[in-house]
């Protein structure tokens, strides 16, 4: 099933830019949305910035905070092309609440997947990762 959600489509476009276009790392993209408006977006730039924290979600969160002039994103939603890593999930915890206790509770209870919304993007991302693997990128 392909996604029709415009915010997920944008996150996937950014993922393609990261992995296939700029080749800044893997195919990861994200957008932060508030009241139906994109307030931040980002994509993986780990390799181009030589920064192991430059994940798509972190870039989107940083850009949203800068745009909104706050570090609290409680009224925002994070759309991401793939399941976030622990660092990104904690940074987005309650969208700016930075509560890693909730993350560890979810890990221990094995309910992390319940907090991830699919939005029907799995097929879109599968196709993108197949293209990425075909170019045999050098990551290290």
mmCIF file of C-alpha atoms in Angstrom:
data_model
loop_
_atom_site.group_PDB
_atom_site.id
_atom_site.type_symbol
_atom_site.label_atom_id
_atom_site.label_comp_id
_atom_site.label_asym_id
_atom_site.label_seq_id
_atom_site.Cartn_x
_atom_site.Cartn_y
_atom_site.Cartn_z
ATOM 1 C CA UNK A 1 0.000 0.000 0.000
ATOM 2 C CA UNK A 2 1.318 3.442 -0.915
ATOM 3 C CA UNK A 3 0.755 6.478 1.229
ATOM 4 C CA UNK A 4 -1.508 9.350 0.263
ATOM 5 C CA UNK A 5 -0.665 11.427 3.330
ATOM 6 C CA UNK A 6 0.983 14.632 2.036
ATOM 7 C CA UNK A 7 3.287 14.911 5.059
ATOM 8 C CA UNK A 8 4.483 11.322 4.664
ATOM 9 C CA UNK A 9 4.976 11.915 0.945
ATOM 10 C CA UNK A 10 7.182 14.913 1.786
ATOM 11 C CA UNK A 11 9.165 12.873 4.341
ATOM 12 C CA UNK A 12 9.763 10.216 1.666
ATOM 13 C CA UNK A 13 10.816 12.866 -0.873
ATOM 14 C CA UNK A 14 13.359 14.111 1.655
ATOM 15 C CA UNK A 15 14.513 10.534 2.286
ATOM 16 C CA UNK A 16 15.141 10.131 -1.453
ATOM 17 C CA UNK A 17 17.092 13.386 -1.495
ATOM 18 C CA UNK A 18 19.262 12.113 1.374
ATOM 19 C CA UNK A 19 20.025 8.673 -0.003
ATOM 20 C CA UNK A 20 19.816 9.000 -3.769
ATOM 21 C CA UNK A 21 20.384 12.700 -4.417
ATOM 22 C CA UNK A 22 22.949 14.146 -2.055
ATOM 23 C CA UNK A 23 24.042 10.748 -0.717
ATOM 24 C CA UNK A 24 24.396 12.175 2.747
ATOM 25 C CA UNK A 25 23.658 8.837 4.361
ATOM 26 C CA UNK A 26 20.743 6.449 4.381
ATOM 27 C CA UNK A 27 17.265 7.239 3.091
ATOM 28 C CA UNK A 28 15.804 9.079 6.062
ATOM 29 C CA UNK A 29 13.589 12.152 5.917
ATOM 30 C CA UNK A 30 11.209 13.858 8.314
ATOM 31 C CA UNK A 31 8.843 16.787 8.690
ATOM 32 C CA UNK A 32 7.446 18.495 11.768
ATOM 33 C CA UNK A 33 3.869 19.710 11.378
ATOM 34 C CA UNK A 34 1.858 22.135 13.507
ATOM 35 C CA UNK A 35 -1.766 22.966 12.757
ATOM 36 C CA UNK A 36 -1.528 21.445 9.290
ATOM 37 C CA UNK A 37 1.601 23.428 8.329
ATOM 38 C CA UNK A 38 5.138 22.107 7.902
ATOM 39 C CA UNK A 39 7.277 24.039 10.386
ATOM 40 C CA UNK A 40 10.467 22.027 9.980
ATOM 41 C CA UNK A 41 11.907 19.431 7.683
ATOM 42 C CA UNK A 42 15.143 17.535 7.426
ATOM 43 C CA UNK A 43 16.916 14.605 5.895
ATOM 44 C CA UNK A 44 19.927 12.467 6.718
ATOM 45 C CA UNK A 45 23.160 14.471 6.458
ATOM 46 C CA UNK A 46 25.411 12.292 8.625
ATOM 47 C CA UNK A 47 28.028 11.866 5.892
ATOM 48 C CA UNK A 48 27.904 15.318 4.297
ATOM 49 C CA UNK A 49 28.134 17.089 7.661
ATOM 50 C CA UNK A 50 30.384 14.495 9.312
ATOM 51 C CA UNK A 51 27.942 14.626 12.211
ATOM 52 C CA UNK A 52 26.561 11.382 13.644
ATOM 53 C CA UNK A 53 23.538 13.270 15.038
ATOM 54 C CA UNK A 54 22.450 14.736 11.685
ATOM 55 C CA UNK A 55 19.600 12.260 11.275
ATOM 56 C CA UNK A 56 16.551 13.362 9.294
ATOM 57 C CA UNK A 57 14.396 13.587 12.412
ATOM 58 C CA UNK A 58 16.983 15.607 14.335
ATOM 59 C CA UNK A 59 17.385 18.003 11.410
ATOM 60 C CA UNK A 60 13.600 18.448 11.178
ATOM 61 C CA UNK A 61 13.320 19.014 14.936
ATOM 62 C CA UNK A 62 16.187 21.536 14.914
ATOM 63 C CA UNK A 63 14.648 23.419 11.998
ATOM 64 C CA UNK A 64 11.197 23.461 13.617
ATOM 65 C CA UNK A 65 12.621 24.800 16.881
ATOM 66 C CA UNK A 66 14.504 27.511 15.037
ATOM 67 C CA UNK A 67 11.450 28.456 12.943
ATOM 68 C CA UNK A 68 9.087 28.506 15.939
ATOM 69 C CA UNK A 69 11.694 30.081 18.242
ATOM 70 C CA UNK A 70 11.109 27.509 20.971
ATOM 71 C CA UNK A 71 12.451 24.174 22.122
ATOM 72 C CA UNK A 72 8.956 22.936 23.018
ATOM 73 C CA UNK A 73 7.153 21.210 20.159
ATOM 74 C CA UNK A 74 4.287 19.772 22.215
ATOM 75 C CA UNK A 75 1.640 20.870 19.708
ATOM 76 C CA UNK A 76 3.505 19.388 16.749
ATOM 77 C CA UNK A 77 3.551 16.025 14.984
ATOM 78 C CA UNK A 78 6.684 14.372 13.617
ATOM 79 C CA UNK A 79 6.311 12.473 10.334
ATOM 80 C CA UNK A 80 9.277 10.286 9.495
ATOM 81 C CA UNK A 81 10.098 7.989 6.601
ATOM 82 C CA UNK A 82 11.288 5.187 8.892
ATOM 83 C CA UNK A 83 11.016 4.169 12.513
ATOM 84 C CA UNK A 84 13.179 6.623 14.480
ATOM 85 C CA UNK A 85 16.314 5.481 16.254
ATOM 86 C CA UNK A 86 16.398 5.829 20.076
ATOM 87 C CA UNK A 87 18.157 9.219 19.882
ATOM 88 C CA UNK A 88 15.551 10.687 17.552
ATOM 89 C CA UNK A 89 12.631 9.120 19.400
ATOM 90 C CA UNK A 90 13.827 10.580 22.705
ATOM 91 C CA UNK A 91 14.371 14.016 21.145
ATOM 92 C CA UNK A 92 10.833 13.916 19.806
ATOM 93 C CA UNK A 93 9.409 12.369 22.969
ATOM 94 C CA UNK A 94 6.098 14.044 23.538
ATOM 95 C CA UNK A 95 7.358 16.384 20.798
ATOM 96 C CA UNK A 96 9.783 18.346 22.859
ATOM 97 C CA UNK A 97 9.194 16.872 26.304
ATOM 98 C CA UNK A 98 12.496 14.944 26.158
ATOM 99 C CA UNK A 99 11.152 12.211 28.440
ATOM 100 C CA UNK A 100 13.356 9.189 27.815
ATOM 101 C CA UNK A 101 11.688 7.328 30.702
ATOM 102 C CA UNK A 102 8.661 6.764 28.466
ATOM 103 C CA UNK A 103 10.959 5.429 25.753
ATOM 104 C CA UNK A 104 12.561 2.896 28.075
ATOM 105 C CA UNK A 105 9.156 1.810 29.374
ATOM 106 C CA UNK A 106 8.053 1.166 25.809
ATOM 107 C CA UNK A 107 11.221 -0.779 25.045
ATOM 108 C CA UNK A 108 10.876 -2.896 28.167
ATOM 109 C CA UNK A 109 7.203 -3.561 27.410
ATOM 110 C CA UNK A 110 7.973 -4.144 23.736
ATOM 111 C CA UNK A 111 5.337 -1.648 22.634
ATOM 112 C CA UNK A 112 7.592 0.742 20.690
ATOM 113 C CA UNK A 113 5.812 -0.180 17.456
ATOM 114 C CA UNK A 114 2.528 1.039 18.946
ATOM 115 C CA UNK A 115 3.906 4.581 19.051
ATOM 116 C CA UNK A 116 4.904 4.556 15.389
ATOM 117 C CA UNK A 117 2.247 5.536 12.853
ATOM 118 C CA UNK A 118 2.606 3.717 9.547
ATOM 119 C CA UNK A 119 0.511 5.982 7.281
ATOM 120 C CA UNK A 120 0.788 3.295 4.608
ATOM 121 C CA UNK A 121 4.327 4.260 3.598
ATOM 122 C CA UNK A 122 6.006 0.861 3.812
ATOM 123 C CA UNK A 123 5.787 0.118 0.088
ATOM 124 C CA UNK A 124 7.062 3.598 -0.788
ATOM 125 C CA UNK A 125 10.051 3.173 1.485
ATOM 126 C CA UNK A 126 10.744 -0.388 0.327
ATOM 127 C CA UNK A 127 11.080 0.885 -3.249
ATOM 128 C CA UNK A 128 13.338 3.732 -2.144
ATOM 129 C CA UNK A 129 15.643 1.427 -0.140
ATOM 130 C CA UNK A 130 15.906 -0.971 -3.084
ATOM 131 C CA UNK A 131 17.086 1.911 -5.288
ATOM 132 C CA UNK A 132 19.516 3.008 -2.577
ATOM 133 C CA UNK A 133 20.998 -0.470 -2.222
ATOM 134 C CA UNK A 134 21.372 -0.738 -6.000
ATOM 135 C CA UNK A 135 23.785 2.222 -6.097
ATOM 136 C CA UNK A 136 25.984 0.465 -3.487
ATOM 137 C CA UNK A 137 26.813 3.561 -1.483
ATOM 138 C CA UNK A 138 30.045 3.698 0.463
ATOM 139 C CA UNK A 139 29.202 4.657 4.024
ATOM 140 C CA UNK A 140 32.607 4.305 5.688
#
